[in-house]
Tab-separated table of C-alpha atoms in Angstrom:
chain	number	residue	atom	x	y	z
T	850	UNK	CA	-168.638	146.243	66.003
T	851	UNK	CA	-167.654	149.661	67.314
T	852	UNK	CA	-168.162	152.958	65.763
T	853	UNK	CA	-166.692	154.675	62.779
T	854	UNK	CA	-164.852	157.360	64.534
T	855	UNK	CA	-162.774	154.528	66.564
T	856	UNK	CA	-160.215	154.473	64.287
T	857	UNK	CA	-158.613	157.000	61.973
T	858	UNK	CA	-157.912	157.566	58.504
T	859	UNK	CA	-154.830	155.156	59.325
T	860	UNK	CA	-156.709	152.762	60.975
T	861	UNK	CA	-154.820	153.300	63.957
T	862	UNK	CA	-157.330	152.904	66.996
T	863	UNK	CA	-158.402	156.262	69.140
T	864	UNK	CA	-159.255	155.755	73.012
T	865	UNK	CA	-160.324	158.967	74.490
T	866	UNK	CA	-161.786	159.795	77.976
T	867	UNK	CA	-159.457	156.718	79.849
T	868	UNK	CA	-160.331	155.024	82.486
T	869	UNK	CA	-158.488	151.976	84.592
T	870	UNK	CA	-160.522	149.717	82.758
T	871	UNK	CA	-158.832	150.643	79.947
T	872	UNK	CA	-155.679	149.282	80.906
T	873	UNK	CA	-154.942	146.011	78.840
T	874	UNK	CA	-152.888	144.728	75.434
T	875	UNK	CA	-154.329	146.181	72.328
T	876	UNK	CA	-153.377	144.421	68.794
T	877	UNK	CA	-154.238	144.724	65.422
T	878	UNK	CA	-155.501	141.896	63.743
T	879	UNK	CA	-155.855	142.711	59.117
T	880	UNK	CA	-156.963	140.402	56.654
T	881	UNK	CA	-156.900	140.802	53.225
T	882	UNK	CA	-159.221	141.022	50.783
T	883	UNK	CA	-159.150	137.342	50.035
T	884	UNK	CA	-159.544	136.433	53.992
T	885	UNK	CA	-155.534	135.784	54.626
T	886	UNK	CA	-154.129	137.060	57.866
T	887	UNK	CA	-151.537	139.603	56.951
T	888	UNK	CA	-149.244	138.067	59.685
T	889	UNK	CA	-148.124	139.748	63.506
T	890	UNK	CA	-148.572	142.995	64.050
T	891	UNK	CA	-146.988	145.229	66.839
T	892	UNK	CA	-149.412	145.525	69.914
T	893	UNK	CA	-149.576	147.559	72.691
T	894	UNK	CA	-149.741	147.517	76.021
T	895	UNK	CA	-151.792	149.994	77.940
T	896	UNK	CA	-151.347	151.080	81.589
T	897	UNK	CA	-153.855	154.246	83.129
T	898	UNK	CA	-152.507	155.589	85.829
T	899	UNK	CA	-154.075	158.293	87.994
T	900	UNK	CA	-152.500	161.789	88.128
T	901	UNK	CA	-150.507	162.486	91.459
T	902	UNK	CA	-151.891	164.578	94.229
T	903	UNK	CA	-150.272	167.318	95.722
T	904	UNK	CA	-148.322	165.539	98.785
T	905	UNK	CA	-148.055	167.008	102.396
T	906	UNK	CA	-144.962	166.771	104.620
T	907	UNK	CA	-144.699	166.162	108.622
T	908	UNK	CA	-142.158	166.538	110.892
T	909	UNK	CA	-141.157	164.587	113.499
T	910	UNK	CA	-138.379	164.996	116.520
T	911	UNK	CA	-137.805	161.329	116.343
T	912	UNK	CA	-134.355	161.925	119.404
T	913	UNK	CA	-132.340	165.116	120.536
T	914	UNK	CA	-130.608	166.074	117.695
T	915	UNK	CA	-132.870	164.326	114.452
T	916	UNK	CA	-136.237	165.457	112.825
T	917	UNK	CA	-137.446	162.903	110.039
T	918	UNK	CA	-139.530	164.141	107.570
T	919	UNK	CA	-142.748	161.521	106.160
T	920	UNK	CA	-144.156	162.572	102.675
T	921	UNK	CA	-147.999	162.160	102.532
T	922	UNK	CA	-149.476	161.212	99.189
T	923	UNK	CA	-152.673	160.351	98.171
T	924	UNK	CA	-152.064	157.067	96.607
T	925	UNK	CA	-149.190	154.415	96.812
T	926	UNK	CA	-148.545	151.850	94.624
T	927	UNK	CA	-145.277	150.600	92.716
T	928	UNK	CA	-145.128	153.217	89.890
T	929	UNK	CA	-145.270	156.006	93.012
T	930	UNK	CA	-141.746	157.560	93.001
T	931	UNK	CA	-140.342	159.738	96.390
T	932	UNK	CA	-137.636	162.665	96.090
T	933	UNK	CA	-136.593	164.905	98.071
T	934	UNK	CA	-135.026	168.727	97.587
T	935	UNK	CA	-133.023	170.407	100.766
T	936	UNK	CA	-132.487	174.366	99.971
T	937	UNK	CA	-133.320	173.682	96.133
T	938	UNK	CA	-130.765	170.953	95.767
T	939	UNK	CA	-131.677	167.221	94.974
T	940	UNK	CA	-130.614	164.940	98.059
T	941	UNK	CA	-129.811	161.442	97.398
T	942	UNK	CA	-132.541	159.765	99.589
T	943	UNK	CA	-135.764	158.500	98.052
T	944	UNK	CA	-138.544	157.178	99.790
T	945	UNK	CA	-141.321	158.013	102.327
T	946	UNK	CA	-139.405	159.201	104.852
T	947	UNK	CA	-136.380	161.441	105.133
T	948	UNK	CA	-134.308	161.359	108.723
T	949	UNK	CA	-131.738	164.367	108.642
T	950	UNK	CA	-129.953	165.894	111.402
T	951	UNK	CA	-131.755	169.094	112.939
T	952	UNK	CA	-128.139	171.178	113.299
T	953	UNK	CA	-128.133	170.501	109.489
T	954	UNK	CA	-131.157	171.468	108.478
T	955	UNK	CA	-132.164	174.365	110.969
T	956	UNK	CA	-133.582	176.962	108.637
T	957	UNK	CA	-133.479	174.532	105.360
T	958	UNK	CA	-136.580	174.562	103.800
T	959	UNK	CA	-137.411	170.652	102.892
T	960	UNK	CA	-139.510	169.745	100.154
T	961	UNK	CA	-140.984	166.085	99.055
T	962	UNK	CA	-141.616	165.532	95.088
T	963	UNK	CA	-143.950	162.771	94.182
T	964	UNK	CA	-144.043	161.340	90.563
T	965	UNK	CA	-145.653	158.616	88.548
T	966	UNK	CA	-144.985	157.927	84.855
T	967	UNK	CA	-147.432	160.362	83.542
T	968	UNK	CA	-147.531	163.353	86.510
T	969	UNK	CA	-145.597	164.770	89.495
T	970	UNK	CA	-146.748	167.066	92.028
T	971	UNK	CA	-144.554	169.127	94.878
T	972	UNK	CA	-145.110	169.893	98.497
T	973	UNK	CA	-145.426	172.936	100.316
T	974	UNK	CA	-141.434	173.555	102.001
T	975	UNK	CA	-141.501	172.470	105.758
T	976	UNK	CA	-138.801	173.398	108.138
T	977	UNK	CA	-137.797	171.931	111.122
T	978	UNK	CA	-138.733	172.491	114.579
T	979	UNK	CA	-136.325	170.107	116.949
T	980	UNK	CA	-133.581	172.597	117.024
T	981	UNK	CA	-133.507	176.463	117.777
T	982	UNK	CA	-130.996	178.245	115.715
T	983	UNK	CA	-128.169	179.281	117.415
T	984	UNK	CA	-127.894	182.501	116.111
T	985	UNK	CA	-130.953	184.221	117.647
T	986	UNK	CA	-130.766	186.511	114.602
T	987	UNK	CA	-131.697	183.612	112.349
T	988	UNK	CA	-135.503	183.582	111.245
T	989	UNK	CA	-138.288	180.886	112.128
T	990	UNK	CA	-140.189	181.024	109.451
T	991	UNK	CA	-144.092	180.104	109.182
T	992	UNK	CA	-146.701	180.913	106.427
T	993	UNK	CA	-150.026	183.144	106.841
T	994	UNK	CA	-153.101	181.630	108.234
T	995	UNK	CA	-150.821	178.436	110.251
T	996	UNK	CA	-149.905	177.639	113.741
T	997	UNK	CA	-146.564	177.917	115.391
T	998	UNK	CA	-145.339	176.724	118.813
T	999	UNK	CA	-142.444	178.476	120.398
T	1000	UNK	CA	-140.361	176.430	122.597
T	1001	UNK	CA	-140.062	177.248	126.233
T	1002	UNK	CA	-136.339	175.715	126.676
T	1003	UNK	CA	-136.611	175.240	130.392
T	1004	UNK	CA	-138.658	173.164	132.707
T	1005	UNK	CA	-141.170	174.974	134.946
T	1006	UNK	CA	-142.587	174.129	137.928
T	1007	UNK	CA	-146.012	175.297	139.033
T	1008	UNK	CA	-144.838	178.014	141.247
T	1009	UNK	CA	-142.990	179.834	138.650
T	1010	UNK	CA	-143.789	183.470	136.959
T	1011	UNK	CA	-143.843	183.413	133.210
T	1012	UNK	CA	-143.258	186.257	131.274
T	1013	UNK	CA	-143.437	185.860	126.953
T	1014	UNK	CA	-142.603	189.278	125.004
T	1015	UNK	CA	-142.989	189.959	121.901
T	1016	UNK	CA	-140.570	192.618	120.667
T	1017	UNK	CA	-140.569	194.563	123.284
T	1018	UNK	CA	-144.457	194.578	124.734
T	1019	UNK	CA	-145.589	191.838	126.986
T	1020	UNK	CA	-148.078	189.575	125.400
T	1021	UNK	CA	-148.357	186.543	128.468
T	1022	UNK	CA	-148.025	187.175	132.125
T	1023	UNK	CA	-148.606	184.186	134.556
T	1024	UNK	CA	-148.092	184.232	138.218
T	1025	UNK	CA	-147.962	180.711	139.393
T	1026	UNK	CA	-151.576	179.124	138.311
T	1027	UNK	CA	-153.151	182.840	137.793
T	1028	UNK	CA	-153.155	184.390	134.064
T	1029	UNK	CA	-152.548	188.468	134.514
T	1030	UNK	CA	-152.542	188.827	130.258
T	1031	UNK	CA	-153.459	186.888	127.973
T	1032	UNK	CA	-155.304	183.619	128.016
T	1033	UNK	CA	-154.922	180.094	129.750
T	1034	UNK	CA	-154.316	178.258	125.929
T	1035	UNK	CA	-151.891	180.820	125.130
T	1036	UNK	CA	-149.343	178.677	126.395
T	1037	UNK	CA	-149.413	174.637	126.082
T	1038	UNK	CA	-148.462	172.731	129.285
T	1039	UNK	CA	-144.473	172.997	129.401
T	1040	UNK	CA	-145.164	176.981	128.834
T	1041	UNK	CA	-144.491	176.934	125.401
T	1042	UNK	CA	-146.064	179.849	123.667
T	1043	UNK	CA	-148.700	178.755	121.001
T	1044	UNK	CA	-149.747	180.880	118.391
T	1045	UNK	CA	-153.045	180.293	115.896
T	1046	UNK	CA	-154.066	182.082	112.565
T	1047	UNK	CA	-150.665	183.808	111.955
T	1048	UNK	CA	-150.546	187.416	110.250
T	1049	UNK	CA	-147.050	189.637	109.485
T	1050	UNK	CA	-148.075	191.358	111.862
T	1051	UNK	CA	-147.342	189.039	114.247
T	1052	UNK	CA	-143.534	188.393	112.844
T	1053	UNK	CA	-141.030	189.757	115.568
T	1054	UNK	CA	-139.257	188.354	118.467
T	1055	UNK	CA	-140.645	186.217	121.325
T	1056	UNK	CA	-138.740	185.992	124.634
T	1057	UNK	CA	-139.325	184.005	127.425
T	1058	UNK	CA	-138.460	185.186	131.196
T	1059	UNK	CA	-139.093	182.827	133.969
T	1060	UNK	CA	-139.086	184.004	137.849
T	1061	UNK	CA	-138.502	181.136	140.640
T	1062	UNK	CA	-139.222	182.959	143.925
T	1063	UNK	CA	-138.813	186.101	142.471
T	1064	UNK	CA	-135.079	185.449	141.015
T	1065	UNK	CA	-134.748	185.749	137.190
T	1066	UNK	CA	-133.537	182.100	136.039
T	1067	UNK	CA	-131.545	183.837	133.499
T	1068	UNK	CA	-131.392	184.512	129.638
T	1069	UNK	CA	-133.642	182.014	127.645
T	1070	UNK	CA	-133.475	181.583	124.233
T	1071	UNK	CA	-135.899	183.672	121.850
T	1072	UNK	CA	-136.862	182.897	118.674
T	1073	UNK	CA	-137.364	185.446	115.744
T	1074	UNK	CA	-140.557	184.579	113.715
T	1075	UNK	CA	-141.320	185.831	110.172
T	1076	UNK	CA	-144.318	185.062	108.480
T	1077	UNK	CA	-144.482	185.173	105.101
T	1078	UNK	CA	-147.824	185.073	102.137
T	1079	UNK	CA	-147.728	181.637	100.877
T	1080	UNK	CA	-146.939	181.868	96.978
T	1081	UNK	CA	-149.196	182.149	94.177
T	1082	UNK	CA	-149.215	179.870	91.496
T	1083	UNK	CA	-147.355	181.347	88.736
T	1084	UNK	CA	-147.641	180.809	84.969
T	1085	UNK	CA	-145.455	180.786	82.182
T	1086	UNK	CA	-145.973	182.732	78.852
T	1087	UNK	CA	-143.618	181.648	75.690
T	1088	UNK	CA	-144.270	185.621	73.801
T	1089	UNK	CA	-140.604	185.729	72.238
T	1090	UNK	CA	-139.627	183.552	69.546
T	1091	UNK	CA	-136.262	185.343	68.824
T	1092	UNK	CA	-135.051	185.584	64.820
T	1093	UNK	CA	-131.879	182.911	66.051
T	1094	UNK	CA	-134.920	180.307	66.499
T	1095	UNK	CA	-134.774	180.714	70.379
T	1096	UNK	CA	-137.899	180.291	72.075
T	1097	UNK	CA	-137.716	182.028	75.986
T	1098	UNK	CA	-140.086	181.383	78.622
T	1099	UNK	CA	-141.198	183.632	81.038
T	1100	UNK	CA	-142.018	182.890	84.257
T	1101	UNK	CA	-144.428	185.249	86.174
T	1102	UNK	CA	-143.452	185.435	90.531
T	1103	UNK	CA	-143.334	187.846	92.873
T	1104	UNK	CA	-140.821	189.659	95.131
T	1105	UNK	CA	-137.730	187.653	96.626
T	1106	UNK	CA	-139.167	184.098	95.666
T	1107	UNK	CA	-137.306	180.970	93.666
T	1108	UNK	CA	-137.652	179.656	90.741
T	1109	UNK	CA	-136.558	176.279	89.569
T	1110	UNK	CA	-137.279	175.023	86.336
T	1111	UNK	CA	-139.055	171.658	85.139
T	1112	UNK	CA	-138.995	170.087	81.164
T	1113	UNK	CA	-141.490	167.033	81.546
T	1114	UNK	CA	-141.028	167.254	84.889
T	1115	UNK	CA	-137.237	167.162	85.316
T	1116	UNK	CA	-135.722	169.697	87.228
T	1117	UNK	CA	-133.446	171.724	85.182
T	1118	UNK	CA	-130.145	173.684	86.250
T	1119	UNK	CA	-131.679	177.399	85.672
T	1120	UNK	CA	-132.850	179.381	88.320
T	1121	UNK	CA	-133.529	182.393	86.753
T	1122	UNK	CA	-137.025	183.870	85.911
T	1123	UNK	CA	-136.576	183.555	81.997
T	1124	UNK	CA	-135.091	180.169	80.456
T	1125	UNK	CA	-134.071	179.894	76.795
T	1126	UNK	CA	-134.186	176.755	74.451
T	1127	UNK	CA	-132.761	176.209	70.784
T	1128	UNK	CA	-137.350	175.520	69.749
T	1129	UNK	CA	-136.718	172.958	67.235
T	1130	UNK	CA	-134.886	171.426	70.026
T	1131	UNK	CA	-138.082	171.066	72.512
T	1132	UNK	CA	-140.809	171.010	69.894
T	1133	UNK	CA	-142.740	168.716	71.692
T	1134	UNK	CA	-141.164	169.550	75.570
T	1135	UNK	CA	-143.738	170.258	78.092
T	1136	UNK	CA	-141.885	173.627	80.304
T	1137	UNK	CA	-142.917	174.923	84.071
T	1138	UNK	CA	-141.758	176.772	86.459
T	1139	UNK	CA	-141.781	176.182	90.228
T	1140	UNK	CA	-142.100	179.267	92.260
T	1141	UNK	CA	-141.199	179.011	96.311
T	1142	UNK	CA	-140.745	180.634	99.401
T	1143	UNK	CA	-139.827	179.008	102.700
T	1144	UNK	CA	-143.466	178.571	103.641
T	1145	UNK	CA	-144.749	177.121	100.481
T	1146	UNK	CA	-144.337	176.399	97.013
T	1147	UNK	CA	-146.642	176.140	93.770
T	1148	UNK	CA	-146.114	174.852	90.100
T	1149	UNK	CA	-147.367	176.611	86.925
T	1150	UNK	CA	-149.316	174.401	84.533
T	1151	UNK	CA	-146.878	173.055	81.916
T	1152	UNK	CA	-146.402	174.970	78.322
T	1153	UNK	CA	-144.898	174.304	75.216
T	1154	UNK	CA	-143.428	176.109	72.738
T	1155	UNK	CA	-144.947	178.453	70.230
T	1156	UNK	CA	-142.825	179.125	68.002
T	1157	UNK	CA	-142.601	175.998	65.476
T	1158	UNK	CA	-146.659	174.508	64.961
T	1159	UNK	CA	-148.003	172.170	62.610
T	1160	UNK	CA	-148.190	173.436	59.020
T	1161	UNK	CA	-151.999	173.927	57.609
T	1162	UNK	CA	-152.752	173.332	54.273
T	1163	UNK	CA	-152.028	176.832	51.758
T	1164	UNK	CA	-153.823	178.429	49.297
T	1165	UNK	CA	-152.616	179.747	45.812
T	1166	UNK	CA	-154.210	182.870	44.650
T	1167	UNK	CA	-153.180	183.905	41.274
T	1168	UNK	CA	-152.728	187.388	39.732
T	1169	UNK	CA	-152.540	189.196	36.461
T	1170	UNK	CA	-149.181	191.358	37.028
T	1171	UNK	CA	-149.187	193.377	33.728
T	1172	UNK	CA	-149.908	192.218	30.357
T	1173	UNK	CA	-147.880	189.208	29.968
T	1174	UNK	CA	-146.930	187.850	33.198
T	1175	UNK	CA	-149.270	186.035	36.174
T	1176	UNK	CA	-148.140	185.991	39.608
T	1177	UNK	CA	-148.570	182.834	42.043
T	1178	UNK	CA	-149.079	183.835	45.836
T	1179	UNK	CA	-148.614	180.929	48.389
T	1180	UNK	CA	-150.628	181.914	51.562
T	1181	UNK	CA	-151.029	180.063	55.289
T	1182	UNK	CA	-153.914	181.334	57.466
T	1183	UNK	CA	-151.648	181.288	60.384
T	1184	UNK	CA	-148.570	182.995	61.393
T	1185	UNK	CA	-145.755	180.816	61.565
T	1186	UNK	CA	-141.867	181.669	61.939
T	1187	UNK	CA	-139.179	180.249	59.616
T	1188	UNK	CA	-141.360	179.119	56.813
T	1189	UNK	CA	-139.350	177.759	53.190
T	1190	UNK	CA	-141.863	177.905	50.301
T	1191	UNK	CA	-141.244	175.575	47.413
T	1192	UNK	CA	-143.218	175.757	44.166
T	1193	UNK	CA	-143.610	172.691	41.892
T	1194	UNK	CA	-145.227	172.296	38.523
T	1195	UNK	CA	-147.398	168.752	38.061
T	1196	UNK	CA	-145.034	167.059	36.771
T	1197	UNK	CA	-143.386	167.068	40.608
T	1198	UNK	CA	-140.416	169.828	38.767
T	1199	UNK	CA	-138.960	172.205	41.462
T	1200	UNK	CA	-139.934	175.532	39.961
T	1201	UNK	CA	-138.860	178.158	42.674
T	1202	UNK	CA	-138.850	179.007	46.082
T	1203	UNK	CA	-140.245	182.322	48.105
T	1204	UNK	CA	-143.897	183.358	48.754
T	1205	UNK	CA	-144.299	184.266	44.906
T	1206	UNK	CA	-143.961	182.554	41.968
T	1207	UNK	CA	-144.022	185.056	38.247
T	1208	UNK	CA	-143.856	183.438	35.011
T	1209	UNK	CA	-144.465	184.716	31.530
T	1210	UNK	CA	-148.142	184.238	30.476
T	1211	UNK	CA	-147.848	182.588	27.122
T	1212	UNK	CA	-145.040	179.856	28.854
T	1213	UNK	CA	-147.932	178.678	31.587
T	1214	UNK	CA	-150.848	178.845	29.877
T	1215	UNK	CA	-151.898	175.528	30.550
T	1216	UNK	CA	-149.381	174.726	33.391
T	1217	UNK	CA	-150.478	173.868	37.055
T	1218	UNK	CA	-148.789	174.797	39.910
T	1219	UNK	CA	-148.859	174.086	43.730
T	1220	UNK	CA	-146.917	175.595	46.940
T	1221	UNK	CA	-145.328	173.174	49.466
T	1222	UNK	CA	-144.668	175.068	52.708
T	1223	UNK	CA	-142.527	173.740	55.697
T	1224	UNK	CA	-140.805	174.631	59.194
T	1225	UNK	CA	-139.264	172.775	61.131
T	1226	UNK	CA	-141.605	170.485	62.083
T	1227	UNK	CA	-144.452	169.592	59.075
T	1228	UNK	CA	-145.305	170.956	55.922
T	1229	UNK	CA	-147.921	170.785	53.780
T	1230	UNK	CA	-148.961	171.297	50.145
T	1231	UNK	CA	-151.704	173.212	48.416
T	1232	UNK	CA	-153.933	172.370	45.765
T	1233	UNK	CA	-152.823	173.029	42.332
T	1234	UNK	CA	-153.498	176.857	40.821
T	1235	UNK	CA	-153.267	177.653	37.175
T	1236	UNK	CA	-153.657	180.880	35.588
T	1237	UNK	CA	-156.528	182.884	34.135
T	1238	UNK	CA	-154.986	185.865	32.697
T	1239	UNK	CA	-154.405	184.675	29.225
T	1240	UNK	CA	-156.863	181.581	27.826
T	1241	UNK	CA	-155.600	179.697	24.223
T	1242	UNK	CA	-156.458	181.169	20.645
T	1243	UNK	CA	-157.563	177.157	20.160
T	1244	UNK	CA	-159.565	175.578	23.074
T	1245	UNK	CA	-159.127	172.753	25.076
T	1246	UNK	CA	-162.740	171.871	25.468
T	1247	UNK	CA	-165.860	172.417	23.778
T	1248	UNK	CA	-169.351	172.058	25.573
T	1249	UNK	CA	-167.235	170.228	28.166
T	1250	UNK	CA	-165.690	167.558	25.643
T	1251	UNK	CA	-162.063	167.684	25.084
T	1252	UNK	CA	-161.266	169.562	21.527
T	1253	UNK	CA	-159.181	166.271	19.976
T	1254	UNK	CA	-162.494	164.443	20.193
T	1255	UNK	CA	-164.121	166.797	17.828
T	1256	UNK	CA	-161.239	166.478	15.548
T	1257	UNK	CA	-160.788	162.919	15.703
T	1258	UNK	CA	-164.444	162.726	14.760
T	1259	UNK	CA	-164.221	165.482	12.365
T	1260	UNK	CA	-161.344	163.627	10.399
T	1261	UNK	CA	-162.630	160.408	10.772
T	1262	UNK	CA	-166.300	161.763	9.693
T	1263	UNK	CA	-164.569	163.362	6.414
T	1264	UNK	CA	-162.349	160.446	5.847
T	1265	UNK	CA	-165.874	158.555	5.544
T	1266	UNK	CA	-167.287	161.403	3.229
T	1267	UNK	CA	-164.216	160.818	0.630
T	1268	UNK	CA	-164.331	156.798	1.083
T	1269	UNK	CA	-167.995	156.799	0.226
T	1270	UNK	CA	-167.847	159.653	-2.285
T	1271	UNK	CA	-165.327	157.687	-3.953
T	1272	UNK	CA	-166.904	154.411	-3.637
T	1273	UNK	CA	-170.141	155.728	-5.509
T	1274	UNK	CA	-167.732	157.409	-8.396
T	1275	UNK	CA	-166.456	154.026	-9.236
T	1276	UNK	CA	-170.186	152.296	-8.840
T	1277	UNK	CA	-171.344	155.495	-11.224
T	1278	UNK	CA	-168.585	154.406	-14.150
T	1279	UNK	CA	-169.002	151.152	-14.692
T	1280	UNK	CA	-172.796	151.585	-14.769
T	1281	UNK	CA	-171.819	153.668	-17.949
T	1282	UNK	CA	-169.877	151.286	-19.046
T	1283	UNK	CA	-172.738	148.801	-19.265
């Protein structure tokens, strides 16, 4: 039952291309060649989990002075973990929904993280809404290609002239129920100015001015909008592997964006766009970078690093160095950093160390030799090598038969010669006698 290639070499059972269906205990069961059970072994239980989707955020002004914050992902079951990040620092709550104060988060970018035991994803930053800054010089920020509704913070009555300016160029002008600029759904029913399909261009400052029977109601609050590019998703390159055994990673962003670091999908203190690691230290670490901006944020596809890989086998070539010495090369087919080389005769004797191994000709003329190589991580031996420079005056084989055969067979062959040679001497005389 099943199919060669289900196990390995080990016997240890291979499940590729998982599904749910998958999901279940999985235990060995060995007998031995006479049909006894070899006894309990460990089993295994197997959960498949989807991968995370990227989650959404929404705001809500749930009273006059709180927003609350709902995190929107794709799936939700038990292993489904909520966290939240405030300016690029953890907060405490977990869950769906975060409830904050608007004063304290006015121009905060909030973030929702979403994780399950094999994946995590991170939402675009959101920022609040509920509550103007109070220093008009403080941006509201908003990303290419979205929607943004600026408040009007005063409540109009039909017979009131509406004024919004951007900068310093009227862009709305309503006089009671008739629209002199712009257009009807520039504005939403309370007179708060709408705007679709943002562009920088359209980053500057909107001001409201509101006439009731031709008297100014006074100074409303504006609102400075800057629109920024959403981020790209960056990647991250691991090129330096420094002589210390340092690996560094390199994360690739743009102008005036963060960067927070993730090791299997931990957020790490750096903030910087290159991070450093000790490599035998995160051989097997999984590294990415999160790039934002406070209209969005993306996450590189993890690395690891490069520096440290599994050892393949070597190969011994041997050369003739002179007339009386041969010189063992150990060679890898890959470039690897920090390699020992250890040389070992067949009898499992440490004989050096170092890429080369020279010995005097007549001393190894029928000795073997192989070439262990390691790092850090693996290493691997090749197959023996002996060499070919200088061959025996006597040989070891004849017509591929081993030499001692012929001479045990030679000797034994003359041994007969003399036995029977003497046998008929003896046989000979005392016919003579006779």
């Amino acid at each position: 039952m099943g199919k060669n290639d289900a196990v390995d070499s080990n016997g240890s059972l291979k499940l590729t291309q998982l599904t749910k269906d998958k999901s279940g205990r999985y235990r060995p069961v060995v007998t031995s060649e006479d049909g006894m059970n070899v006894g309990a072994l460990p089993s295994v239980r197997l959960c498949v989990l989807d991968r995370v989707q990227k989650p959404s955020v929404t705001m809500t002004c749930t009273d006059s002075d709180s927003v609350s914050f709902t995190c929107n992902a794709g799936q939700k079951d038990n292993t489904v973990r909520f966290e939240w990040t405030s300016a690029e620092t953890q907060l405490e709550e977990t869950g769906e929904i975060l409830i904050k104060r608007a004063v304290d988060v006015v121009n905060t970018p909030v973030v929702c993280r979403v994780s399950n035991p094999i994946s995590f994803a991170i939402s675009d930053p959101v920022i609040q809404n509920c509550f103007t800054p109070s220093s008009q010089d403080d941006c509201v920020y908003a990303a290419t290609g979205s929607s943004l509704t600026v408040p009007l913070r005063y409540e109009l009555k039909e017979s009131d002239y509406l004024k919004w300016i951007k900068d310093t160029r009227i862009i709305f002008n309503r006089r009671q129920k008739q629209v002199i600029m712009g257009k009807n759904d520039d504005v939403d029913s309370t007179g708060s100015l709408k705007l679709t399909q943002l562009t920088k261009d359209k980053s500057g400052r909107y001001k409201p001015e509101v006439y009731t029977e031709g008297i100014n109601v006074g100074d409303l609050q504006s609102v400075r909008l800057c629109v920024l590019d959403r981020v790209q998703k960056p990647t991250v390159t691991t090129k330096t592997c420094t002589d210390n055994g340092h690996v560094n990673f390199t994360c690739s962003v743009g102008q005036n964006e963060n960067i927070t670091w993730l090791m299997d999908g931990e957020m790490l203190e750096e903030k910087g766009k290159t991070l450093t690691r000790v490599a035998k230290d995160v051989l097997n670490a999984n590294f990415s970078c999160n790039v934002s901006n406070p209209v969005s944020s993306e996450i590189s596809l993890p690395v690891q690093q490069n520096c440290y890989k599994p050892m393949q086998k070597p190969h011994v070539t041997v050369n003739c160095t002179g007339e009386s010495e041969v010189t063992f090369t150990c060679s890898v087919s890959q470039k690897y950093n920090n390699l020992e080389f250890k040389w070992f005769n067949e009898e499992n004797k440490l004989q050096g160390s170092g890429e080369t191994l020279t010995r005097k000709t007549d001393d190894v003329v029928n000795t073997r030799f192989f070439c262990n190589v390691s790092n850090s991580i693996s290493s691997e031996i090749s197959d023996p090598a002996a060499q070919k420079c200088s061959k025996p005056s006597f040989p070891n084989e004849l017509f591929g038969i081993s030499i001692w055969v012929f001479i045990g067979g030679g000797a034994g062959l003359l041994i007969l010669v003399i036995v029977t040679a003497t046998v008929c001497c003896v046989r000979a005389r005392r016919k003579r006698r006779i």
